[in-house]
PDB file of C-alpha atoms in Angstrom:
ATOM      1  CA  MET A  99     -89.296 100.367 -17.161  1.00  0.00           C
ATOM      2  CA  PHE A 100     -90.171  96.768 -17.972  1.00  0.00           C
ATOM      3  CA  ASP A 101     -93.077  97.850 -20.180  1.00  0.00           C
ATOM      4  CA  VAL A 102     -90.621  99.889 -22.254  1.00  0.00           C
ATOM      5  CA  LEU A 103     -88.264  96.912 -22.529  1.00  0.00           C
ATOM      6  CA  VAL A 104     -91.071  94.626 -23.682  1.00  0.00           C
ATOM      7  CA  TYR A 105     -92.134  97.238 -26.243  1.00  0.00           C
ATOM      8  CA  LEU A 106     -88.587  97.399 -27.616  1.00  0.00           C
ATOM      9  CA  TYR A 107     -88.348  93.618 -27.787  1.00  0.00           C
ATOM     10  CA  GLU A 108     -91.642  93.374 -29.653  1.00  0.00           C
ATOM     11  CA  ASN A 109     -90.906  96.201 -32.099  1.00  0.00           C
ATOM     12  CA  TYR A 110     -87.184  95.950 -32.885  1.00  0.00           C
ATOM     13  CA  TRP A 111     -85.409  92.830 -34.066  1.00  0.00           C
ATOM     14  CA  ARG A 112     -82.126  93.763 -32.380  1.00  0.00           C
ATOM     15  CA  PRO A 113     -80.727  96.686 -30.395  1.00  0.00           C
ATOM     16  CA  ASP A 114     -78.917  97.983 -33.478  1.00  0.00           C
ATOM     17  CA  ALA A 115     -82.325  98.266 -35.203  1.00  0.00           C
ATOM     18  CA  CYS A 116     -83.405 100.838 -32.621  1.00  0.00           C
ATOM     19  CA  PRO A 117     -83.070 104.503 -33.511  1.00  0.00           C
ATOM     20  CA  ASP A 118     -80.668 106.709 -31.549  1.00  0.00           C
ATOM     21  CA  HIS A 119     -81.636 107.593 -27.964  1.00  0.00           C
ATOM     22  CA  ALA A 120     -83.136 110.987 -28.804  1.00  0.00           C
ATOM     23  CA  GLN A 121     -85.363 109.646 -31.568  1.00  0.00           C
ATOM     24  CA  LEU A 122     -86.270 106.554 -29.538  1.00  0.00           C
ATOM     25  CA  THR A 123     -87.186 108.746 -26.567  1.00  0.00           C
ATOM     26  CA  ARG A 124     -89.535 110.793 -28.766  1.00  0.00           C
ATOM     27  CA  LYS A 125     -91.100 107.639 -30.216  1.00  0.00           C
ATOM     28  CA  LEU A 126     -91.600 106.072 -26.784  1.00  0.00           C
ATOM     29  CA  SER A 127     -93.084 109.315 -25.447  1.00  0.00           C
ATOM     30  CA  ALA A 128     -95.493 109.363 -28.360  1.00  0.00           C
ATOM     31  CA  MET A 129     -96.477 105.794 -27.459  1.00  0.00           C
ATOM     32  CA  GLY A 130     -97.469 107.024 -24.002  1.00  0.00           C
ATOM     33  CA  PHE A 131     -94.514 105.970 -21.868  1.00  0.00           C
ATOM     34  CA  GLU A 132     -93.482 108.319 -19.037  1.00  0.00           C
ATOM     35  CA  SER A 133     -90.161 110.158 -19.458  1.00  0.00           C
ATOM     36  CA  ASP A 134     -88.641 108.761 -16.241  1.00  0.00           C
ATOM     37  CA  GLU A 135     -89.605 105.228 -17.311  1.00  0.00           C
ATOM     38  CA  ILE A 136     -88.003 105.785 -20.720  1.00  0.00           C
ATOM     39  CA  GLU A 137     -84.808 107.214 -19.226  1.00  0.00           C
ATOM     40  CA  GLU A 138     -84.528 104.335 -16.762  1.00  0.00           C
ATOM     41  CA  ALA A 139     -85.015 101.768 -19.552  1.00  0.00           C
ATOM     42  CA  LEU A 140     -82.458 103.418 -21.857  1.00  0.00           C
ATOM     43  CA  THR A 141     -79.894 103.640 -19.054  1.00  0.00           C
ATOM     44  CA  TRP A 142     -80.524  99.980 -18.242  1.00  0.00           C
ATOM     45  CA  LEU A 143     -80.071  99.077 -21.933  1.00  0.00           C
ATOM     46  CA  ASP A 144     -76.762 100.959 -22.030  1.00  0.00           C
ATOM     47  CA  GLY A 145     -75.659  98.771 -19.117  1.00  0.00           C
ATOM     48  CA  LEU A 146     -76.823  95.704 -21.032  1.00  0.00           C
ATOM     49  CA  ALA A 147     -74.659  96.694 -24.005  1.00  0.00           C
ATOM     50  CA  THR A 148     -71.677  97.125 -21.691  1.00  0.00           C
ATOM     51  CA  ALA A 149     -72.370  93.753 -20.052  1.00  0.00           C
ATOM     52  CA  ALA A 150     -72.576  92.087 -23.463  1.00  0.00           C
ATOM     53  CA  GLU A 151     -69.119  93.402 -24.331  1.00  0.00           C
ATOM     54  CA  SER A 152     -67.522  92.397 -21.051  1.00  0.00           C
ATOM     55  CA  TYR A 153     -69.043  88.968 -20.326  1.00  0.00           C
ATOM     56  CA  VAL A 154     -69.192  87.191 -23.669  1.00  0.00           C
ATOM     57  CA  GLY A 155     -66.554  84.474 -23.769  1.00  0.00           C
ATOM     58  CA  GLU A 156     -65.270  85.066 -20.233  1.00  0.00           C
ATOM     59  CA  GLN A 157     -66.828  82.023 -18.581  1.00  0.00           C
ATOM     60  CA  LEU A 158     -65.962  78.391 -19.189  1.00  0.00           C
ATOM     61  CA  PRO A 159     -68.932  76.251 -20.235  1.00  0.00           C
ATOM     62  CA  ASP A 160     -68.743  74.116 -17.086  1.00  0.00           C
ATOM     63  CA  SER A 161     -68.187  76.966 -14.646  1.00  0.00           C
ATOM     64  CA  LEU A 162     -69.981  76.924 -11.297  1.00  0.00           C
ATOM     65  CA  ARG A 163     -71.729  80.040 -10.014  1.00  0.00           C
ATOM     66  CA  VAL A 164     -71.653  80.818  -6.316  1.00  0.00           C
ATOM     67  CA  TYR A 165     -73.939  83.718  -5.385  1.00  0.00           C
ATOM     68  CA  SER A 166     -72.777  86.245  -2.824  1.00  0.00           C
ATOM     69  CA  VAL A 167     -75.058  87.035   0.102  1.00  0.00           C
ATOM     70  CA  ALA A 168     -75.891  90.416  -1.459  1.00  0.00           C
ATOM     71  CA  GLU A 169     -76.798  88.729  -4.778  1.00  0.00           C
ATOM     72  CA  GLN A 170     -78.941  86.157  -2.975  1.00  0.00           C
ATOM     73  CA  GLU A 171     -80.838  88.888  -1.160  1.00  0.00           C
ATOM     74  CA  HIS A 172     -81.244  91.057  -4.247  1.00  0.00           C
ATOM     75  CA  LEU A 173     -82.217  88.311  -6.679  1.00  0.00           C
ATOM     76  CA  GLY A 174     -84.282  86.195  -4.327  1.00  0.00           C
ATOM     77  CA  GLU A 175     -84.792  82.477  -4.220  1.00  0.00           C
ATOM     78  CA  ASP A 176     -87.272  82.309  -7.135  1.00  0.00           C
ATOM     79  CA  SER A 177     -85.026  84.241  -9.512  1.00  0.00           C
ATOM     80  CA  ILE A 178     -81.920  82.243  -8.632  1.00  0.00           C
ATOM     81  CA  GLY A 179     -83.911  79.045  -9.078  1.00  0.00           C
ATOM     82  CA  PHE A 180     -85.122  80.185 -12.490  1.00  0.00           C
ATOM     83  CA  VAL A 181     -81.598  81.074 -13.634  1.00  0.00           C
ATOM     84  CA  SER A 182     -80.417  77.642 -12.447  1.00  0.00           C
ATOM     85  CA  PHE A 183     -83.289  76.000 -14.323  1.00  0.00           C
ATOM     86  CA  LEU A 184     -82.333  77.775 -17.561  1.00  0.00           C
ATOM     87  CA  GLU A 185     -78.696  76.801 -17.078  1.00  0.00           C
ATOM     88  CA  SER A 186     -79.495  73.153 -16.415  1.00  0.00           C
ATOM     89  CA  ALA A 187     -81.778  73.113 -19.481  1.00  0.00           C
ATOM     90  CA  GLY A 188     -78.750  74.178 -21.542  1.00  0.00           C
ATOM     91  CA  VAL A 189     -80.270  77.414 -22.838  1.00  0.00           C
ATOM     92  CA  LEU A 190     -78.424  79.913 -20.660  1.00  0.00           C
ATOM     93  CA  PRO A 191     -74.647  79.538 -21.013  1.00  0.00           C
ATOM     94  CA  PRO A 192     -72.442  80.964 -18.242  1.00  0.00           C
ATOM     95  CA  SER A 193     -71.651  84.195 -20.096  1.00  0.00           C
ATOM     96  CA  MET A 194     -75.354  84.937 -20.572  1.00  0.00           C
ATOM     97  CA  ARG A 195     -76.046  83.941 -16.971  1.00  0.00           C
ATOM     98  CA  GLU A 196     -73.578  86.577 -15.838  1.00  0.00           C
ATOM     99  CA  MET A 197     -75.275  89.162 -18.032  1.00  0.00           C
ATOM    100  CA  VAL A 198     -78.658  88.256 -16.504  1.00  0.00           C
ATOM    101  CA  ILE A 199     -77.249  88.538 -12.981  1.00  0.00           C
ATOM    102  CA  ASP A 200     -75.539  91.840 -13.787  1.00  0.00           C
ATOM    103  CA  ARG A 201     -78.700  93.389 -15.223  1.00  0.00           C
ATOM    104  CA  ALA A 202     -80.934  91.976 -12.474  1.00  0.00           C
ATOM    105  CA  THR A 203     -78.709  93.455  -9.788  1.00  0.00           C
ATOM    106  CA  ALA A 204     -78.921  96.811 -11.594  1.00  0.00           C
ATOM    107  CA  ILE A 205     -82.642  96.923 -10.800  1.00  0.00           C
ATOM    108  CA  PRO A 206     -83.283  98.920  -7.614  1.00  0.00           C
ATOM    109  CA  GLY A 207     -84.859  97.191  -4.641  1.00  0.00           C
ATOM    110  CA  GLY A 208     -85.178  93.488  -4.289  1.00  0.00           C
ATOM    111  CA  PRO A 209     -85.790  90.721  -4.374  1.00  0.00           C
ATOM    112  CA  VAL A 210     -86.296  90.825  -8.136  1.00  0.00           C
ATOM    113  CA  ASP A 211     -89.764  89.702  -9.174  1.00  0.00           C
ATOM    114  CA  LEU A 212     -89.673  86.490 -11.225  1.00  0.00           C
ATOM    115  CA  GLU A 213     -91.706  88.071 -14.047  1.00  0.00           C
ATOM    116  CA  ASP A 214     -89.211  90.940 -14.220  1.00  0.00           C
ATOM    117  CA  LEU A 215     -86.329  88.461 -14.306  1.00  0.00           C
ATOM    118  CA  LYS A 216     -87.948  86.697 -17.249  1.00  0.00           C
ATOM    119  CA  ILE A 217     -87.993  90.010 -19.130  1.00  0.00           C
ATOM    120  CA  ILE A 218     -84.325  90.497 -18.252  1.00  0.00           C
ATOM    121  CA  VAL A 219     -83.500  87.038 -19.650  1.00  0.00           C
ATOM    122  CA  LEU A 220     -85.423  87.862 -22.806  1.00  0.00           C
ATOM    123  CA  MET A 221     -83.564  91.159 -23.181  1.00  0.00           C
ATOM    124  CA  VAL A 222     -80.194  89.418 -22.784  1.00  0.00           C
ATOM    125  CA  PHE A 223     -81.083  87.092 -25.667  1.00  0.00           C
ATOM    126  CA  TRP A 224     -82.316  90.111 -27.650  1.00  0.00           C
ATOM    127  CA  SER A 225     -79.145  92.104 -27.005  1.00  0.00           C
ATOM    128  CA  LEU A 226     -77.038  89.293 -28.457  1.00  0.00           C
ATOM    129  CA  GLY A 227     -79.291  88.851 -31.478  1.00  0.00           C
ATOM    130  CA  GLU A 228     -80.332  85.381 -30.362  1.00  0.00           C
ATOM    131  CA  GLU A 229     -83.833  84.025 -30.127  1.00  0.00           C
ATOM    132  CA  PRO A 230     -84.582  81.499 -27.409  1.00  0.00           C
ATOM    133  CA  ASP A 231     -86.159  78.262 -28.593  1.00  0.00           C
ATOM    134  CA  ALA A 232     -89.938  77.828 -28.463  1.00  0.00           C
ATOM    135  CA  LEU A 233     -89.975  75.980 -25.125  1.00  0.00           C
ATOM    136  CA  ILE A 234     -88.018  78.733 -23.419  1.00  0.00           C
ATOM    137  CA  LEU A 235     -90.211  81.417 -24.974  1.00  0.00           C
ATOM    138  CA  ASP A 236     -93.177  79.525 -23.539  1.00  0.00           C
ATOM    139  CA  GLU A 237     -91.494  79.502 -20.127  1.00  0.00           C
ATOM    140  CA  LEU A 238     -90.809  83.234 -20.375  1.00  0.00           C
ATOM    141  CA  PHE A 239     -94.245  84.318 -21.597  1.00  0.00           C
ATOM    142  CA  VAL A 240     -96.950  81.912 -20.450  1.00  0.00           C
ATOM    143  CA  ALA A 241     -98.143  82.272 -16.867  1.00  0.00           C
ATOM    144  CA  GLU A 242     -97.810  79.086 -14.839  1.00  0.00           C
ATOM    145  CA  GLU A 243    -101.552  78.911 -14.128  1.00  0.00           C
ATOM    146  CA  ASP A 244    -102.277  79.050 -17.883  1.00  0.00           C
ATOM    147  CA  ARG A 245    -100.079  76.071 -18.784  1.00  0.00           C
ATOM    148  CA  LEU A 246    -101.662  72.863 -19.976  1.00  0.00           C
ATOM    149  CA  ILE A 247    -100.404  69.723 -18.304  1.00  0.00           C
ATOM    150  CA  HIS A 248    -100.283  66.743 -20.650  1.00  0.00           C
TER     151      HIS A 248
END
């Protein structure tokens, strides 16, 4: 599923630039993606659209997030730490944080792999038509072992 999401991010500026589900399914199939992977990604994206409608503007800028036990178990320590890092850096406002948490908890299994969470964060920005700044893109794309320390 995450490969499909990355493909969509790289090939479509915004969700509204994507063709309808039937045409997109055909295009993704032609690109070599499996049908169950495509269906899972499109269902997940529908949930992202719903989350975007319901969370934007609901949270106060200085709100505090307390994770339930179920969320802690599903997200895992690394993912919660990364979300907190993005919040403290001022790039993930509370409404987007809630979208990230909603979409991460929609992923079966757990805890959510940190690399998968980074794709989820990227897709939340994409769904809102926002592009994260260069430093955040670096954090989302460059593997930690490949970073240069100055």
